[in-house]
Short mmCIF file of C-alpha atoms and ligand atoms in Angstrom, two decimals:
data_model
loop_
_atom_site.label_atom_id
_atom_site.label_comp_id
_atom_site.label_asym_id
_atom_site.label_seq_id
_atom_site.Cartn_x
_atom_site.Cartn_y
_atom_site.Cartn_z
CA MET A 1 -10.55 -10.77 -62.47
CA VAL A 2 -11.17 -14.36 -63.74
CA LYS A 3 -11.56 -12.98 -67.30
CA ARG A 4 -8.18 -11.12 -66.97
CA LEU A 5 -6.48 -14.32 -65.71
CA LYS A 6 -7.81 -16.28 -68.73
CA ILE A 7 -6.42 -13.67 -71.17
CA VAL A 8 -3.00 -13.83 -69.45
CA ALA A 9 -3.01 -17.67 -69.72
CA VAL A 10 -3.78 -17.59 -73.47
CA VAL A 11 -1.02 -15.05 -74.14
CA LEU A 12 1.47 -17.20 -72.18
CA VAL A 13 0.68 -20.35 -74.25
CA LEU A 14 1.12 -18.39 -77.49
CA LEU A 15 4.48 -17.00 -76.36
CA LEU A 16 5.75 -20.48 -75.38
CA SER A 17 4.94 -22.02 -78.81
CA LEU A 18 6.71 -19.09 -80.56
CA ALA A 19 9.85 -19.81 -78.46
CA GLY A 20 10.59 -22.87 -80.70
CA CYS A 21 13.62 -21.18 -82.31
CA LYS A 22 17.11 -21.95 -80.88
CA GLY A 23 19.20 -19.00 -79.56
CA ASP A 24 22.06 -19.60 -82.03
CA GLY A 25 19.94 -18.45 -85.00
CA GLU A 26 19.90 -21.96 -86.52
CA LYS A 27 16.23 -22.76 -87.12
CA THR A 28 15.04 -26.23 -86.00
CA VAL A 29 11.92 -27.48 -87.70
CA ALA A 30 9.23 -28.00 -85.06
CA PRO A 31 7.18 -31.01 -86.13
CA ALA A 32 3.38 -30.58 -85.93
CA GLN A 33 1.97 -30.91 -82.40
CA LYS A 34 1.55 -34.72 -82.24
CA PRO A 35 2.63 -37.15 -79.53
CA VAL A 36 6.38 -37.64 -79.93
CA ALA A 37 8.35 -40.86 -79.34
CA ALA A 38 11.70 -40.99 -77.49
CA SER A 39 13.45 -40.69 -80.89
CA GLY A 40 11.78 -37.32 -81.36
CA LYS A 41 9.62 -38.84 -84.07
CA GLU A 42 5.90 -38.10 -84.09
CA ILE A 43 3.69 -41.06 -83.25
CA LYS A 44 1.28 -41.82 -86.06
CA HIS A 45 -2.43 -42.23 -85.34
CA PRO A 46 -3.58 -45.81 -86.05
CA GLY A 47 -4.47 -46.09 -89.75
CA GLU A 48 -2.55 -42.92 -90.60
CA LYS A 49 -0.48 -43.56 -93.74
CA ILE A 50 3.29 -43.68 -93.72
CA LYS A 51 4.66 -40.60 -95.51
CA ILE A 52 7.95 -40.62 -97.44
CA GLY A 53 9.67 -37.37 -98.42
CA PHE A 54 11.72 -37.39 -101.67
CA SER A 55 14.19 -34.50 -101.91
CA MET A 56 15.67 -34.37 -105.41
CA ASP A 57 18.59 -32.32 -106.77
CA THR A 58 17.17 -31.70 -110.22
CA LEU A 59 14.65 -32.84 -112.85
CA LEU A 60 16.87 -31.54 -115.69
CA GLU A 61 18.03 -34.91 -117.00
CA GLU A 62 15.47 -37.28 -118.55
CA ARG A 63 16.18 -40.04 -116.05
CA TRP A 64 15.19 -37.99 -112.95
CA LEU A 65 11.64 -37.61 -114.29
CA LYS A 66 11.47 -41.40 -114.43
CA ASP A 67 12.98 -41.71 -110.93
CA ARG A 68 10.41 -39.27 -109.55
CA ASP A 69 7.35 -40.88 -111.18
CA LEU A 70 8.38 -44.52 -110.65
CA PHE A 71 9.47 -43.98 -107.03
CA LYS A 72 6.23 -42.17 -106.15
CA LYS A 73 4.23 -44.92 -107.84
CA ALA A 74 6.14 -47.64 -105.98
CA VAL A 75 5.68 -45.94 -102.58
CA GLU A 76 1.95 -45.46 -103.18
CA GLY A 77 1.78 -49.06 -104.35
CA MET A 78 2.89 -50.00 -100.84
CA GLY A 79 0.00 -48.04 -99.31
CA ALA A 80 2.14 -45.08 -98.27
CA GLU A 81 2.27 -41.42 -99.34
CA CYS A 82 5.12 -39.67 -101.13
CA GLU A 83 5.87 -35.92 -101.29
CA VAL A 84 8.52 -34.85 -103.82
CA MET A 85 10.52 -31.63 -103.99
CA ALA A 86 13.28 -30.78 -106.53
CA ALA A 87 15.87 -28.07 -105.91
CA ASN A 88 17.21 -27.41 -109.46
CA GLY A 89 20.80 -27.67 -108.37
CA ASP A 90 20.45 -25.09 -105.55
CA ASP A 91 22.00 -26.32 -102.26
CA ALA A 92 20.27 -23.77 -100.00
CA LEU A 93 16.93 -24.51 -101.64
CA GLN A 94 17.44 -28.28 -101.20
CA ILE A 95 18.11 -27.76 -97.48
CA SER A 96 15.05 -25.56 -96.98
CA GLN A 97 12.90 -27.99 -98.98
CA ALA A 98 14.06 -30.80 -96.68
CA GLU A 99 13.05 -28.66 -93.69
CA THR A 100 9.63 -28.20 -95.28
CA LEU A 101 9.22 -31.94 -95.88
CA ILE A 102 10.16 -32.60 -92.24
CA SER A 103 7.64 -29.98 -91.06
CA HIS A 104 5.01 -31.77 -93.19
CA GLY A 105 5.35 -34.79 -90.88
CA ILE A 106 7.26 -37.24 -93.11
CA ASP A 107 8.32 -40.55 -91.53
CA LEU A 108 11.45 -41.00 -93.63
CA LEU A 109 13.46 -38.86 -96.04
CA VAL A 110 14.95 -40.09 -99.31
CA VAL A 111 17.45 -37.66 -100.80
CA VAL A 112 19.30 -37.25 -104.09
CA PRO A 113 22.02 -34.76 -103.05
CA HIS A 114 23.08 -31.95 -105.37
CA ASN A 115 26.23 -31.46 -103.31
CA ALA A 116 27.51 -34.58 -101.53
CA GLU A 117 29.01 -32.55 -98.65
CA ALA A 118 26.42 -29.80 -98.21
CA THR A 119 23.62 -32.35 -97.87
CA ALA A 120 25.06 -33.61 -94.58
CA ALA A 121 23.16 -30.72 -92.97
CA ILE A 122 19.91 -32.28 -94.17
CA VAL A 123 20.77 -35.60 -92.52
CA ASN A 124 21.46 -33.79 -89.22
CA LYS A 125 18.17 -31.89 -89.36
CA ALA A 126 16.19 -35.03 -90.13
CA HIS A 127 17.84 -36.91 -87.29
CA GLN A 128 17.04 -34.04 -84.90
CA ALA A 129 13.40 -34.70 -85.77
CA GLY A 130 13.86 -38.46 -85.29
CA ILE A 131 13.65 -39.15 -89.05
CA LYS A 132 15.92 -41.61 -90.87
CA VAL A 133 17.56 -40.73 -94.22
CA ILE A 134 18.26 -42.83 -97.32
CA ALA A 135 20.66 -41.49 -99.97
CA TYR A 136 19.26 -42.33 -103.42
CA ASP A 137 21.60 -42.87 -106.39
CA ARG A 138 24.18 -40.41 -104.99
CA LEU A 139 25.99 -40.74 -101.66
CA VAL A 140 25.84 -38.07 -98.93
CA LYS A 141 29.35 -37.61 -97.57
CA ASN A 142 30.43 -37.22 -93.94
CA ALA A 143 27.04 -37.78 -92.35
CA ASP A 144 25.38 -40.49 -90.20
CA LEU A 145 23.41 -41.72 -93.19
CA ASP A 146 21.04 -44.63 -92.48
CA LEU A 147 21.19 -46.29 -95.90
CA TYR A 148 22.53 -45.76 -99.44
CA ILE A 149 20.97 -47.28 -102.57
CA SER A 150 22.36 -46.85 -106.06
CA PHE A 151 24.01 -48.66 -108.94
CA ASP A 152 27.64 -49.82 -108.85
CA ASN A 153 28.90 -46.51 -110.19
CA GLU A 154 32.55 -47.54 -110.47
CA GLU A 155 31.39 -50.39 -112.67
CA VAL A 156 29.59 -47.81 -114.86
CA GLY A 157 32.95 -46.20 -115.64
CA GLU A 158 34.61 -49.57 -116.21
CA LEU A 159 31.91 -50.58 -118.72
CA GLN A 160 32.40 -47.30 -120.61
CA ALA A 161 36.19 -47.69 -120.81
CA LYS A 162 36.03 -51.39 -121.74
CA GLU A 163 33.71 -50.69 -124.68
CA ILE A 164 35.82 -47.81 -125.99
CA THR A 165 39.24 -49.51 -125.54
CA LYS A 166 37.84 -52.48 -127.52
CA ARG A 167 37.43 -50.07 -130.45
CA VAL A 168 40.45 -47.79 -129.75
CA PRO A 169 43.11 -49.86 -127.94
CA LYS A 170 45.74 -47.18 -128.65
CA GLY A 171 45.39 -43.43 -129.04
CA ARG A 172 44.60 -39.98 -127.71
CA TYR A 173 41.68 -39.91 -125.26
CA VAL A 174 39.50 -37.11 -123.89
CA TYR A 175 37.66 -37.48 -120.57
CA ILE A 176 34.63 -35.23 -120.04
CA GLY A 177 33.70 -35.59 -116.37
CA GLY A 178 30.46 -34.89 -114.54
CA ALA A 179 29.77 -32.41 -111.73
CA ILE A 180 32.60 -32.28 -109.18
CA THR A 181 29.95 -31.78 -106.43
CA ASP A 182 28.45 -35.19 -107.23
CA ASN A 183 30.11 -38.17 -105.54
CA ASN A 184 29.02 -40.32 -108.48
CA ALA A 185 31.11 -38.29 -110.90
CA HIS A 186 34.20 -39.30 -108.90
CA LEU A 187 33.15 -42.96 -108.91
CA PHE A 188 32.49 -42.98 -112.67
CA LYS A 189 35.90 -41.45 -113.29
CA LYS A 190 37.60 -43.91 -110.94
CA GLY A 191 36.01 -46.78 -112.86
CA VAL A 192 37.18 -45.39 -116.21
CA PHE A 193 40.75 -45.05 -115.02
CA ASN A 194 40.70 -48.52 -113.43
CA VAL A 195 40.64 -49.71 -117.06
CA LEU A 196 42.67 -46.98 -118.78
CA GLN A 197 45.57 -46.61 -116.33
CA PRO A 198 47.39 -49.85 -117.26
CA LEU A 199 47.14 -48.82 -120.94
CA ILE A 200 48.37 -45.33 -120.08
CA ASP A 201 51.29 -46.82 -118.15
CA LYS A 202 52.13 -48.95 -121.20
CA GLY A 203 52.11 -45.82 -123.35
CA ASP A 204 49.24 -47.10 -125.53
CA ILE A 205 46.79 -44.43 -124.41
CA GLN A 206 47.35 -40.73 -123.76
CA ILE A 207 44.87 -38.51 -121.92
CA VAL A 208 44.99 -35.25 -123.90
CA TYR A 209 42.16 -33.52 -122.01
CA ASP A 210 40.33 -34.19 -118.73
CA GLN A 211 37.79 -31.77 -117.19
CA TRP A 212 34.71 -31.76 -114.89
CA SER A 213 31.44 -30.33 -116.27
CA LYS A 214 29.68 -28.06 -113.80
CA ASP A 215 26.17 -29.29 -112.92
CA TRP A 216 26.38 -31.95 -115.67
CA THR A 217 25.03 -29.52 -118.28
CA PRO A 218 25.44 -30.20 -122.02
CA ALA A 219 26.44 -26.54 -122.42
CA ASN A 220 29.42 -26.92 -120.05
CA ALA A 221 30.42 -30.18 -121.76
CA LEU A 222 30.24 -28.44 -125.16
CA VAL A 223 32.62 -25.72 -123.94
CA ASN A 224 35.00 -28.38 -122.57
CA MET A 225 34.96 -30.39 -125.80
CA ARG A 226 35.53 -27.33 -128.01
CA GLU A 227 38.52 -26.53 -125.78
CA ALA A 228 39.85 -30.09 -126.12
CA LEU A 229 39.54 -29.99 -129.93
CA LYS A 230 41.24 -26.60 -130.10
CA ALA A 231 44.07 -27.61 -127.74
CA THR A 232 44.79 -30.78 -129.74
CA HIS A 233 44.10 -29.43 -133.24
CA ASN A 234 41.35 -32.04 -133.52
CA GLN A 235 43.92 -34.85 -132.98
CA ILE A 236 41.67 -37.03 -130.83
CA ASP A 237 40.90 -40.76 -131.14
CA ALA A 238 38.21 -41.34 -128.47
CA VAL A 239 35.98 -39.54 -125.92
CA ILE A 240 34.54 -40.90 -122.68
CA SER A 241 31.80 -38.62 -121.36
CA ALA A 242 30.37 -39.18 -117.88
CA ASN A 243 26.72 -39.25 -119.00
CA ASP A 244 24.53 -38.83 -122.09
CA ALA A 245 23.65 -35.21 -121.37
CA THR A 246 27.33 -34.28 -121.51
CA ALA A 247 27.88 -36.68 -124.45
CA GLY A 248 25.29 -34.61 -126.33
CA GLY A 249 27.53 -31.56 -125.89
CA VAL A 250 30.57 -33.60 -126.99
CA VAL A 251 28.90 -34.82 -130.20
CA GLN A 252 27.79 -31.26 -131.03
CA ALA A 253 31.40 -30.03 -130.73
CA LEU A 254 32.66 -32.96 -132.84
CA ASP A 255 29.97 -32.21 -135.43
CA GLU A 256 31.16 -28.60 -135.68
CA GLN A 257 34.54 -30.01 -136.76
CA GLY A 258 33.03 -32.61 -139.14
CA LEU A 259 34.12 -35.39 -136.76
CA ALA A 260 30.76 -36.69 -135.49
CA GLY A 261 30.54 -40.44 -136.16
CA LYS A 262 34.29 -40.63 -136.83
CA ILE A 263 35.41 -40.65 -133.17
CA PRO A 264 33.99 -43.17 -130.67
CA VAL A 265 32.04 -41.56 -127.82
CA ALA A 266 30.85 -43.19 -124.58
CA GLY A 267 27.93 -41.93 -122.45
CA GLN A 268 25.62 -43.10 -119.64
CA ASP A 269 21.92 -43.15 -118.72
CA ALA A 270 20.46 -44.58 -121.97
CA GLU A 271 18.68 -41.30 -122.67
CA LEU A 272 16.45 -41.50 -125.75
CA ALA A 273 18.53 -38.95 -127.66
CA ALA A 274 21.67 -40.96 -126.88
CA VAL A 275 20.17 -44.27 -127.96
CA GLN A 276 19.09 -42.54 -131.20
CA ARG A 277 22.68 -41.25 -131.64
CA ILE A 278 23.91 -44.83 -131.24
CA VAL A 279 21.50 -45.92 -134.02
CA GLN A 280 22.74 -43.01 -136.20
CA GLY A 281 26.38 -43.80 -135.35
CA THR A 282 27.44 -40.52 -133.72
CA GLN A 283 27.62 -42.14 -130.24
CA THR A 284 29.17 -45.59 -129.62
CA MET A 285 27.66 -46.77 -126.35
CA THR A 286 25.78 -45.79 -123.23
CA VAL A 287 25.23 -47.41 -119.84
CA TYR A 288 21.68 -48.43 -119.05
CA LYS A 289 20.72 -48.33 -115.35
CA PRO A 290 17.31 -50.00 -114.82
CA ILE A 291 15.65 -47.14 -112.94
CA LYS A 292 12.48 -49.15 -112.36
CA SER A 293 14.35 -51.74 -110.27
CA LEU A 294 16.08 -48.97 -108.32
CA THR A 295 12.80 -47.21 -107.48
CA ILE A 296 11.00 -50.40 -106.45
CA GLU A 297 13.89 -51.47 -104.19
CA ALA A 298 14.25 -47.96 -102.72
CA ALA A 299 10.50 -47.63 -102.06
CA SER A 300 10.40 -50.98 -100.31
CA LEU A 301 13.40 -50.10 -98.11
CA ALA A 302 12.00 -46.64 -97.33
CA VAL A 303 8.54 -47.83 -96.26
CA ARG A 304 9.93 -50.73 -94.23
CA MET A 305 12.44 -48.47 -92.45
CA ALA A 306 9.71 -45.89 -91.83
CA LYS A 307 7.73 -48.63 -90.09
CA GLY A 308 10.71 -49.23 -87.85
CA GLU A 309 12.04 -52.38 -89.51
CA LYS A 310 15.81 -52.89 -89.14
CA ILE A 311 17.42 -53.36 -92.57
CA ASP A 312 20.59 -55.47 -92.93
CA THR A 313 22.56 -55.15 -96.14
CA HIS A 314 25.40 -57.29 -97.53
CA LYS A 315 27.31 -54.24 -98.58
CA LYS A 316 28.66 -51.16 -96.80
CA VAL A 317 30.09 -48.01 -98.39
CA ASN A 318 32.36 -45.61 -96.49
CA ASN A 319 31.14 -42.01 -96.83
CA GLY A 320 34.08 -40.45 -95.01
CA LYS A 321 32.34 -40.71 -91.62
CA ILE A 322 30.71 -44.14 -91.33
CA GLU A 323 30.31 -47.47 -93.15
CA VAL A 324 26.88 -46.86 -94.65
CA PRO A 325 24.64 -49.93 -95.14
CA SER A 326 24.26 -50.03 -98.93
CA VAL A 327 22.43 -51.68 -101.82
CA LEU A 328 24.12 -51.43 -105.24
CA LEU A 329 22.42 -52.64 -108.43
CA SER A 330 24.23 -53.63 -111.64
CA PRO A 331 24.51 -51.35 -114.70
CA ILE A 332 24.36 -52.65 -118.31
CA ALA A 333 26.51 -51.58 -121.28
CA VAL A 334 24.44 -50.80 -124.39
CA ASP A 335 25.66 -50.41 -127.96
CA ARG A 336 24.18 -50.88 -131.46
CA ASN A 337 24.02 -54.66 -130.96
CA ASN A 338 21.90 -54.94 -127.80
CA ILE A 339 19.55 -51.94 -127.84
CA ASP A 340 16.62 -54.24 -128.63
CA SER A 341 17.37 -56.79 -125.90
CA THR A 342 17.93 -54.15 -123.19
CA VAL A 343 16.25 -50.72 -123.23
CA ILE A 344 13.50 -51.73 -125.70
CA ALA A 345 12.86 -55.19 -124.21
CA GLU A 346 12.51 -53.62 -120.74
CA GLY A 347 10.18 -50.90 -122.06
CA TYR A 348 12.58 -48.11 -121.09
CA HIS A 349 12.11 -46.71 -124.61
CA SER A 350 9.74 -47.77 -127.39
CA ARG A 351 11.00 -49.23 -130.65
CA GLU A 352 9.21 -46.44 -132.56
CA ASP A 353 11.02 -43.73 -130.58
CA VAL A 354 14.45 -45.34 -130.82
CA TYR A 355 14.37 -46.01 -134.57
CA ARG A 356 12.45 -42.86 -135.50
CA LYS A 357 14.05 -41.26 -138.59
C1 GAL B 401 24.51 -38.86 -111.60
C2 GAL B 401 23.62 -39.99 -112.05
C3 GAL B 401 23.67 -40.10 -113.52
C4 GAL B 401 23.52 -38.76 -114.23
C5 GAL B 401 23.98 -37.56 -113.46
C6 GAL B 401 23.37 -36.26 -113.89
O1 GAL B 401 24.60 -38.80 -110.24
O2 GAL B 401 24.01 -41.19 -111.47
O3 GAL B 401 22.72 -41.05 -113.92
O4 GAL B 401 22.31 -38.60 -114.73
O5 GAL B 401 23.90 -37.68 -112.08
O6 GAL B 401 22.22 -35.93 -113.24
#
């Protein structure tokens, strides 16, 4: 009899723990069985390390490899742990990876959204588990985000347009945009047109082609630029491309028409290949964003917030739902004249690599 009662008790406990799923089919991530605070957040055992989750959109562009490695290093430098997952541009995968990071007992989530809107679901899931969320480099729209850290991305576009209009104050311009899903792509474009619009209104500059490039790929930018050249019979005076990856596609299309080095091209990210193009003369400028400073600042904010510290920021950015406390760092324009004093001086690229023949 006693033996039978014990078996029944064990079966009951098992059934109760399996009942973690909500009736409406939406799966909530049940954190590991640890004491839970009022916020729903697990209570750490004394001496247990803080754990930061880093959910990344992609590792396709050169810069994201630096972001990943430098952020992880900075977090570990503060005595905390960091688990990274990258979703290769797949929204559903990014959401399920965030669920996995939450189920691994992270104390705070840092996210680089692939899709600014779709990632709001990740913020909601994290908050359900009592976990705060920082948007890194790219804003998450329409969510109760806890903090946003990036560069001044409108200023990035302004720097691009200022450098190109210095060289081509009048003429026919092409704009090759970034991914429409990325809030940054909209900010870069806004910055460019902050500078171009008055010149357009004066009739000095004409936009002869303007298109987004899906997922920021060089291949999509190449298709766009070939289209622009065809539509204008190669009658183009300048190109502003949202980043260096897309600028690579632009220069390839110009090269096919024997125009590489003859038409000024702007990019962003100070990728090695782009800095080499600037040395060779097929690209005019890029925008350097000191990733190291961004990662160190982000790691410090993440670990402090994970420990429960309240963070006040001077700046707030509206994400369509709330005024998000924000930290924005300054970008730097780079052309042939200041490569040495910027990306080389800061060790972003080596002199050997940049000037390699
Ligand atoms: C943007 C980022 C850029 C660029 C691009 C492509 O959000 O700010 O630096 O690399 O994504 O991944």
